[in-house]
mmCIF file of C-alpha atoms and ligand atoms in Angstrom:
data_model
loop_
_atom_site.group_PDB
_atom_site.id
_atom_site.type_symbol
_atom_site.label_atom_id
_atom_site.label_comp_id
_atom_site.label_asym_id
_atom_site.label_seq_id
_atom_site.Cartn_x
_atom_site.Cartn_y
_atom_site.Cartn_z
ATOM 1 C CA MET H 1 29.729 56.693 -51.910
ATOM 2 C CA SER H 2 31.338 59.763 -53.795
ATOM 3 C CA LEU H 3 30.667 62.410 -56.168
ATOM 4 C CA PHE H 4 33.208 62.408 -59.175
ATOM 5 C CA ASP H 5 32.654 64.881 -62.670
ATOM 6 C CA GLY H 6 29.233 64.955 -61.195
ATOM 7 C CA ARG H 7 28.395 60.983 -60.975
ATOM 8 C CA PHE H 8 28.104 58.857 -57.510
ATOM 9 C CA ILE H 9 31.113 56.487 -57.322
ATOM 10 C CA GLN H 10 30.804 53.262 -55.350
ATOM 11 C CA ARG H 11 33.429 50.810 -56.665
ATOM 12 C CA LEU H 12 36.744 51.733 -57.948
ATOM 13 C CA VAL H 13 38.889 49.758 -59.935
ATOM 14 C CA VAL H 14 42.772 51.232 -59.928
ATOM 15 C CA LEU H 15 45.271 49.237 -62.084
ATOM 16 C CA THR H 16 49.278 50.356 -61.583
ATOM 17 C CA GLY H 17 52.136 49.437 -63.819
ATOM 18 C CA ALA H 18 55.606 50.407 -63.971
ATOM 19 C CA GLY H 19 55.175 54.101 -64.076
ATOM 20 C CA VAL H 20 53.945 54.694 -60.780
ATOM 21 C CA SER H 21 57.124 52.859 -59.052
ATOM 22 C CA ALA H 22 59.435 54.654 -61.466
ATOM 23 C CA GLU H 23 59.717 57.958 -59.540
ATOM 24 C CA SER H 24 60.817 54.722 -56.504
ATOM 25 C CA GLY H 25 63.761 54.676 -58.812
ATOM 26 C CA LEU H 26 62.660 51.304 -60.427
ATOM 27 C CA PRO H 27 62.679 51.298 -64.135
ATOM 28 C CA THR H 28 59.976 51.016 -66.886
ATOM 29 C CA PHE H 29 59.907 48.706 -69.066
ATOM 30 C CA ARG H 30 59.441 50.232 -72.842
ATOM 31 C CA ASP H 31 60.724 54.084 -71.574
ATOM 32 C CA SER H 32 64.176 54.872 -72.875
ATOM 33 C CA ASP H 33 66.580 53.690 -69.483
ATOM 34 C CA GLY H 34 64.061 50.729 -69.183
ATOM 35 C CA LEU H 35 63.986 47.156 -68.714
ATOM 36 C CA TRP H 36 63.300 45.905 -72.036
ATOM 37 C CA GLU H 37 65.484 48.854 -73.574
ATOM 38 C CA GLN H 38 68.353 46.983 -72.190
ATOM 39 C CA HIS H 39 67.522 43.178 -72.462
ATOM 40 C CA ASP H 40 65.573 41.080 -74.623
ATOM 41 C CA PRO H 41 62.391 40.059 -73.181
ATOM 42 C CA MET H 42 62.155 37.285 -75.012
ATOM 43 C CA GLU H 43 65.542 36.289 -73.061
ATOM 44 C CA LEU H 44 64.259 36.403 -69.440
ATOM 45 C CA ALA H 45 60.844 36.105 -69.686
ATOM 46 C CA THR H 46 59.215 33.657 -71.378
ATOM 47 C CA PRO H 47 58.885 30.057 -69.650
ATOM 48 C CA GLU H 48 61.244 29.111 -73.198
ATOM 49 C CA ALA H 49 64.416 31.453 -71.619
ATOM 50 C CA PHE H 50 63.556 29.638 -68.464
ATOM 51 C CA ALA H 51 64.566 26.469 -69.904
ATOM 52 C CA ARG H 52 67.083 27.127 -71.862
ATOM 53 C CA ASN H 53 69.216 29.548 -69.891
ATOM 54 C CA PRO H 54 68.336 29.534 -66.022
ATOM 55 C CA GLU H 55 71.354 30.455 -64.834
ATOM 56 C CA LEU H 56 70.738 34.366 -66.737
ATOM 57 C CA VAL H 57 67.045 34.344 -65.531
ATOM 58 C CA TYR H 58 67.482 33.288 -61.837
ATOM 59 C CA ARG H 59 70.558 36.276 -62.315
ATOM 60 C CA PHE H 60 67.803 39.065 -63.490
ATOM 61 C CA TYR H 61 65.100 38.310 -60.954
ATOM 62 C CA ASN H 62 67.543 38.347 -58.293
ATOM 63 C CA SER H 63 69.016 41.455 -59.324
ATOM 64 C CA ARG H 64 65.394 42.925 -59.627
ATOM 65 C CA ARG H 65 64.741 41.714 -55.921
ATOM 66 C CA ALA H 66 68.115 43.058 -54.511
ATOM 67 C CA GLN H 67 66.965 46.301 -55.828
ATOM 68 C CA LEU H 68 63.794 46.491 -53.948
ATOM 69 C CA ALA H 69 65.843 46.870 -50.652
ATOM 70 C CA LYS H 70 67.228 50.261 -52.249
ATOM 71 C CA VAL H 71 64.063 51.921 -53.196
ATOM 72 C CA GLY H 72 60.556 52.725 -50.659
ATOM 73 C CA PRO H 73 57.350 53.803 -51.756
ATOM 74 C CA ASN H 74 56.322 57.414 -53.738
ATOM 75 C CA ALA H 75 53.995 59.739 -53.238
ATOM 76 C CA ALA H 76 51.149 58.203 -55.334
ATOM 77 C CA HIS H 77 51.444 54.379 -53.603
ATOM 78 C CA LEU H 78 51.279 56.108 -50.608
ATOM 79 C CA ALA H 79 48.273 58.627 -51.771
ATOM 80 C CA LEU H 80 46.569 54.906 -53.121
ATOM 81 C CA ALA H 81 47.111 53.349 -49.733
ATOM 82 C CA HIS H 82 45.263 56.347 -48.636
ATOM 83 C CA LEU H 83 42.214 55.897 -51.185
ATOM 84 C CA GLN H 84 41.812 52.486 -50.190
ATOM 85 C CA ARG H 85 41.342 53.342 -46.124
ATOM 86 C CA ALA H 86 39.096 56.626 -46.331
ATOM 87 C CA PHE H 87 37.305 56.006 -49.797
ATOM 88 C CA PRO H 88 33.615 55.412 -48.317
ATOM 89 C CA GLY H 89 33.101 52.881 -51.036
ATOM 90 C CA GLU H 90 35.545 49.424 -52.854
ATOM 91 C CA VAL H 91 39.018 50.385 -54.193
ATOM 92 C CA PHE H 92 40.330 47.217 -55.921
ATOM 93 C CA LEU H 93 44.350 47.844 -56.491
ATOM 94 C CA VAL H 94 45.180 45.441 -59.238
ATOM 95 C CA THR H 95 48.744 45.631 -60.419
ATOM 96 C CA GLN H 96 51.237 44.473 -63.141
ATOM 97 C CA ASN H 97 54.657 45.576 -60.995
ATOM 98 C CA VAL H 98 55.950 42.668 -59.013
ATOM 99 C CA ASP H 99 57.014 45.012 -56.870
ATOM 100 C CA ASP H 100 55.928 45.249 -53.235
ATOM 101 C CA LEU H 101 55.924 48.951 -52.982
ATOM 102 C CA HIS H 102 52.008 49.338 -52.576
ATOM 103 C CA GLU H 103 52.391 46.806 -49.660
ATOM 104 C CA ARG H 104 54.510 48.720 -48.115
ATOM 105 C CA ALA H 105 53.164 52.063 -48.508
ATOM 106 C CA GLY H 106 50.154 50.248 -46.518
ATOM 107 C CA SER H 107 47.561 49.175 -49.076
ATOM 108 C CA SER H 108 45.122 47.014 -47.598
ATOM 109 C CA GLN H 109 44.709 44.707 -50.905
ATOM 110 C CA VAL H 110 46.661 44.518 -53.652
ATOM 111 C CA CYS H 111 46.293 42.241 -56.504
ATOM 112 C CA HIS H 112 48.857 41.309 -57.763
ATOM 113 C CA MET H 113 48.315 40.126 -61.413
ATOM 114 C CA HIS H 114 51.892 39.323 -62.813
ATOM 115 C CA GLY H 115 53.191 37.548 -59.897
ATOM 116 C CA GLU H 116 55.965 39.266 -57.010
ATOM 117 C CA LEU H 117 59.812 39.432 -57.214
ATOM 118 C CA LEU H 118 59.333 38.595 -53.466
ATOM 119 C CA ALA H 119 58.026 34.967 -54.169
ATOM 120 C CA MET H 120 59.134 31.452 -55.779
ATOM 121 C CA LEU H 121 56.966 28.427 -57.050
ATOM 122 C CA CYS H 122 57.802 25.084 -56.766
ATOM 123 C CA SER H 123 57.191 23.594 -60.593
ATOM 124 C CA ALA H 124 57.180 20.383 -58.520
ATOM 125 C CA CYS H 125 54.985 21.299 -55.209
ATOM 126 C CA GLY H 126 53.163 23.892 -56.916
ATOM 127 C CA ARG H 127 53.758 25.655 -53.622
ATOM 128 C CA GLN H 128 54.488 29.653 -53.926
ATOM 129 C CA SER H 129 57.008 30.577 -50.581
ATOM 130 C CA PRO H 130 57.936 34.452 -49.582
ATOM 131 C CA THR H 131 61.538 34.800 -50.241
ATOM 132 C CA ALA H 132 63.549 37.767 -50.141
ATOM 133 C CA GLU H 133 67.027 36.541 -50.997
ATOM 134 C CA PRO H 134 68.813 35.534 -54.293
ATOM 135 C CA PHE H 135 68.065 31.775 -55.603
ATOM 136 C CA ASP H 136 68.558 29.560 -58.171
ATOM 137 C CA GLY H 137 68.647 26.517 -59.362
ATOM 138 C CA ALA H 138 70.727 24.825 -56.511
ATOM 139 C CA THR H 139 67.712 26.235 -54.049
ATOM 140 C CA THR H 140 65.404 23.468 -52.167
ATOM 141 C CA CYS H 141 61.644 23.970 -52.147
ATOM 142 C CA PRO H 142 61.451 24.889 -48.155
ATOM 143 C CA ASP H 143 57.811 23.272 -48.806
ATOM 144 C CA CYS H 144 58.434 19.671 -50.531
ATOM 145 C CA ALA H 145 62.208 19.845 -50.399
ATOM 146 C CA SER H 146 62.658 18.873 -53.942
ATOM 147 C CA PRO H 147 65.888 20.600 -55.263
ATOM 148 C CA GLY H 148 66.426 22.442 -58.786
ATOM 149 C CA SER H 149 62.208 23.549 -58.863
ATOM 150 C CA LEU H 150 61.976 26.485 -57.944
ATOM 151 C CA ARG H 151 61.087 29.673 -60.396
ATOM 152 C CA PRO H 152 60.875 32.895 -59.859
ATOM 153 C CA ASP H 153 56.877 34.114 -59.110
ATOM 154 C CA VAL H 154 56.401 36.375 -61.556
ATOM 155 C CA VAL H 155 54.176 35.790 -64.522
ATOM 156 C CA TRP H 156 55.923 35.523 -67.987
ATOM 157 C CA PHE H 157 55.120 36.094 -71.744
ATOM 158 C CA GLY H 158 52.748 32.830 -72.303
ATOM 159 C CA GLU H 159 51.865 32.513 -69.426
ATOM 160 C CA MET H 160 47.566 33.491 -68.152
ATOM 161 C CA PRO H 161 48.192 36.142 -65.720
ATOM 162 C CA TYR H 162 46.897 35.536 -61.283
ATOM 163 C CA HIS H 163 43.442 36.167 -60.362
ATOM 164 C CA MET H 164 41.860 36.968 -64.015
ATOM 165 C CA ASP H 165 38.374 35.640 -62.538
ATOM 166 C CA GLU H 166 38.315 38.127 -59.972
ATOM 167 C CA ILE H 167 39.662 41.094 -61.524
ATOM 168 C CA ALA H 168 36.843 40.160 -64.140
ATOM 169 C CA THR H 169 34.181 40.031 -61.575
ATOM 170 C CA ARG H 170 35.455 43.317 -60.600
ATOM 171 C CA LEU H 171 35.875 45.333 -63.481
ATOM 172 C CA ALA H 172 32.051 43.731 -64.911
ATOM 173 C CA ASP H 173 30.898 45.887 -61.030
ATOM 174 C CA CYS H 174 33.140 49.102 -61.197
ATOM 175 C CA ASP H 175 31.802 52.510 -61.618
ATOM 176 C CA LEU H 176 35.002 54.254 -61.944
ATOM 177 C CA PHE H 177 38.220 52.676 -63.301
ATOM 178 C CA ILE H 178 41.819 54.383 -63.117
ATOM 179 C CA ALA H 179 45.064 53.321 -64.916
ATOM 180 C CA VAL H 180 48.552 54.738 -63.564
ATOM 181 C CA GLY H 181 51.594 54.333 -65.249
ATOM 182 C CA THR H 182 51.295 51.951 -67.554
ATOM 183 C CA SER H 183 51.621 51.859 -71.469
ATOM 184 C CA GLY H 184 48.546 50.195 -72.698
ATOM 185 C CA LEU H 185 50.551 47.378 -74.663
ATOM 186 C CA VAL H 186 50.379 44.369 -72.246
ATOM 187 C CA TYR H 187 47.028 42.114 -72.416
ATOM 188 C CA PRO H 188 44.857 41.444 -70.776
ATOM 189 C CA ALA H 189 45.483 44.300 -68.884
ATOM 190 C CA ALA H 190 45.651 46.864 -71.995
ATOM 191 C CA GLY H 191 41.620 45.475 -72.542
ATOM 192 C CA PHE H 192 40.716 46.677 -68.783
ATOM 193 C CA VAL H 193 39.756 49.814 -69.472
ATOM 194 C CA ARG H 194 37.399 48.014 -72.664
ATOM 195 C CA THR H 195 35.626 46.144 -70.027
ATOM 196 C CA ALA H 196 35.219 48.607 -67.683
ATOM 197 C CA ARG H 197 33.546 50.991 -70.320
ATOM 198 C CA ALA H 198 31.199 48.437 -71.498
ATOM 199 C CA ALA H 199 30.225 48.095 -67.986
ATOM 200 C CA GLY H 200 29.350 51.484 -67.745
ATOM 201 C CA ALA H 201 32.195 52.761 -65.310
ATOM 202 C CA THR H 202 33.944 56.244 -66.288
ATOM 203 C CA THR H 203 37.809 55.854 -66.746
ATOM 204 C CA VAL H 204 40.657 58.165 -66.150
ATOM 205 C CA GLU H 205 44.156 57.493 -67.265
ATOM 206 C CA VAL H 206 46.947 58.934 -65.430
ATOM 207 C CA ASN H 207 50.340 58.815 -67.333
ATOM 208 C CA LEU H 208 53.316 61.195 -68.450
ATOM 209 C CA GLU H 209 52.854 60.530 -71.792
ATOM 210 C CA ALA H 210 49.305 59.055 -74.269
ATOM 211 C CA SER H 211 49.986 55.383 -73.899
ATOM 212 C CA ASP H 212 48.862 52.768 -76.594
ATOM 213 C CA THR H 213 45.083 52.697 -75.084
ATOM 214 C CA ALA H 214 44.408 56.555 -74.198
ATOM 215 C CA GLY H 215 41.988 57.303 -76.675
ATOM 216 C CA LEU H 216 39.465 54.736 -74.816
ATOM 217 C CA PHE H 217 39.609 56.229 -71.397
ATOM 218 C CA HIS H 218 37.234 59.413 -70.746
ATOM 219 C CA THR H 219 39.563 61.418 -68.689
ATOM 220 C CA GLN H 220 43.460 61.810 -69.348
ATOM 221 C CA ARG H 221 45.861 63.139 -66.472
ATOM 222 C CA ARG H 222 49.209 64.077 -67.874
ATOM 223 C CA GLY H 223 52.152 64.376 -65.385
ATOM 224 C CA PRO H 224 54.282 62.010 -63.112
ATOM 225 C CA ALA H 225 52.610 59.464 -61.231
ATOM 226 C CA THR H 226 53.921 61.699 -57.895
ATOM 227 C CA GLU H 227 51.583 64.767 -58.626
ATOM 228 C CA GLN H 228 48.458 63.397 -60.384
ATOM 229 C CA VAL H 229 47.424 60.384 -58.657
ATOM 230 C CA PRO H 230 47.933 62.894 -55.224
ATOM 231 C CA ALA H 231 45.648 65.091 -57.152
ATOM 232 C CA LEU H 232 43.064 62.514 -57.850
ATOM 233 C CA VAL H 233 43.062 60.728 -54.700
ATOM 234 C CA GLU H 234 41.651 64.115 -53.559
ATOM 235 C CA GLU H 235 39.027 65.012 -55.506
ATOM 236 C CA LEU H 236 37.690 61.327 -54.823
ATOM 237 C CA LEU H 237 37.820 61.800 -51.043
ATOM 238 C CA ALA H 238 36.550 65.434 -51.199
ATOM 239 C CA GLY H 239 33.407 64.119 -53.830
ATOM 240 C CA ARG H 240 33.871 66.875 -56.284
HETATM 241 P P1 LIG T 1 56.043 49.776 -69.286
HETATM 242 O O1 LIG T 1 57.340 50.197 -69.179
HETATM 243 O O2 LIG T 1 55.315 49.198 -70.888
HETATM 244 O O3 LIG T 1 54.976 51.467 -68.817
HETATM 245 C C1 LIG T 1 55.254 52.457 -68.525
HETATM 246 C C2 LIG T 1 54.307 53.328 -68.862
HETATM 247 O O4 LIG T 1 54.616 54.485 -67.466
HETATM 248 C C3 LIG T 1 54.531 54.128 -69.828
HETATM 249 O O5 LIG T 1 53.346 54.437 -70.414
HETATM 250 C C4 LIG T 1 54.944 55.997 -69.580
HETATM 251 O O6 LIG T 1 54.752 56.706 -70.088
HETATM 252 C C5 LIG T 1 54.662 56.046 -67.831
HETATM 253 N N1 LIG T 1 55.324 56.611 -66.951
HETATM 254 C C6 LIG T 1 56.903 56.465 -67.112
HETATM 255 N N2 LIG T 1 57.034 57.199 -65.773
HETATM 256 C C7 LIG T 1 55.736 57.707 -65.250
HETATM 257 C C8 LIG T 1 55.373 58.562 -63.827
HETATM 258 N N3 LIG T 1 56.891 58.794 -63.578
HETATM 259 N N4 LIG T 1 54.354 59.102 -63.817
HETATM 260 C C9 LIG T 1 53.632 58.344 -64.352
HETATM 261 N N5 LIG T 1 53.575 57.561 -65.662
HETATM 262 C C10 LIG T 1 54.571 57.272 -65.811
HETATM 263 O O7 LIG T 1 55.345 49.258 -68.223
HETATM 264 P P2 LIG T 1 53.890 48.073 -68.276
HETATM 265 O O8 LIG T 1 52.772 49.115 -68.747
HETATM 266 O O9 LIG T 1 53.712 48.197 -66.739
HETATM 267 O O10 LIG T 1 55.176 42.229 -67.680
HETATM 268 O O11 LIG T 1 54.233 46.883 -68.833
HETATM 269 C C11 LIG T 1 53.498 46.518 -68.577
HETATM 270 C C12 LIG T 1 54.020 44.472 -68.344
HETATM 271 O O12 LIG T 1 54.890 44.666 -69.702
HETATM 272 C C13 LIG T 1 54.972 44.738 -67.111
HETATM 273 O O13 LIG T 1 54.002 43.883 -66.476
HETATM 274 C C14 LIG T 1 55.489 43.409 -68.355
HETATM 275 C C15 LIG T 1 55.981 43.674 -68.541
HETATM 276 O O14 LIG T 1 56.983 43.774 -69.926
HETATM 277 C C16 LIG T 1 55.715 40.916 -67.538
HETATM 278 O O15 LIG T 1 56.841 40.781 -67.586
HETATM 279 C C17 LIG T 1 54.853 40.043 -68.382
#
């Protein structure tokens, strides 16, 4: 248990978005240089887009996966991993990010609600298999050997995010909810602050600027994640 803003905190939920990885060199989605400013998400991140033009979708995700090898975790990822190790209560980390920077920073638990770039999903056998390599419609499923059945194991618009039951359970039982680097525009993640507040949690937003849901948070920490997250983690561990 730790003291934060005058309240005892035992169970934390931390939600991260693309902003936590921005200073590692990965583009966000909706900032001026963001992925969805340069590409139409309806052509790349829906089941219909994949059915229409699978090669384009494979290329997009293969290129994002290749990009991961060129970047590393930053001070915000490292601070959250430290928090998970050192906090005397529970720290549940849920990310909308499909990168592996939380894992590479040493996080002990990461819930990838939008899936992972480093995995493929077989639509024939339903298995998820790890991959660091490019793959496409010619790649055979390593589990069932089915040809042409693999897709990136990421959640597309119109699909149900992963692990929603576990996330709901954690939110319903948390004392502190922290959202880092997310625009608050994509549901269900954008609604987590409401669920946490309904559970009586204190809520903190860390962002360069006000997100779409900024008004729902008790406290705002404005600035780059690499500065704000380590400072917040220090406060939580100091029990102030
Ligand atoms: P967005 O691109 O929508 O928002 C990124 C947020 O991070 C913005 O609010 C920025 O102000 C903030 N930000 C940028 N750089 C930052 C920094 N250095 N420090 C702190 N904050 C910073 O990304 P998400 O909210 O993660 O889903 O997007 C949510 C989902 O929309 C993604 O998971 C993806 C996308 O479509 C799917 O593909 C299904």
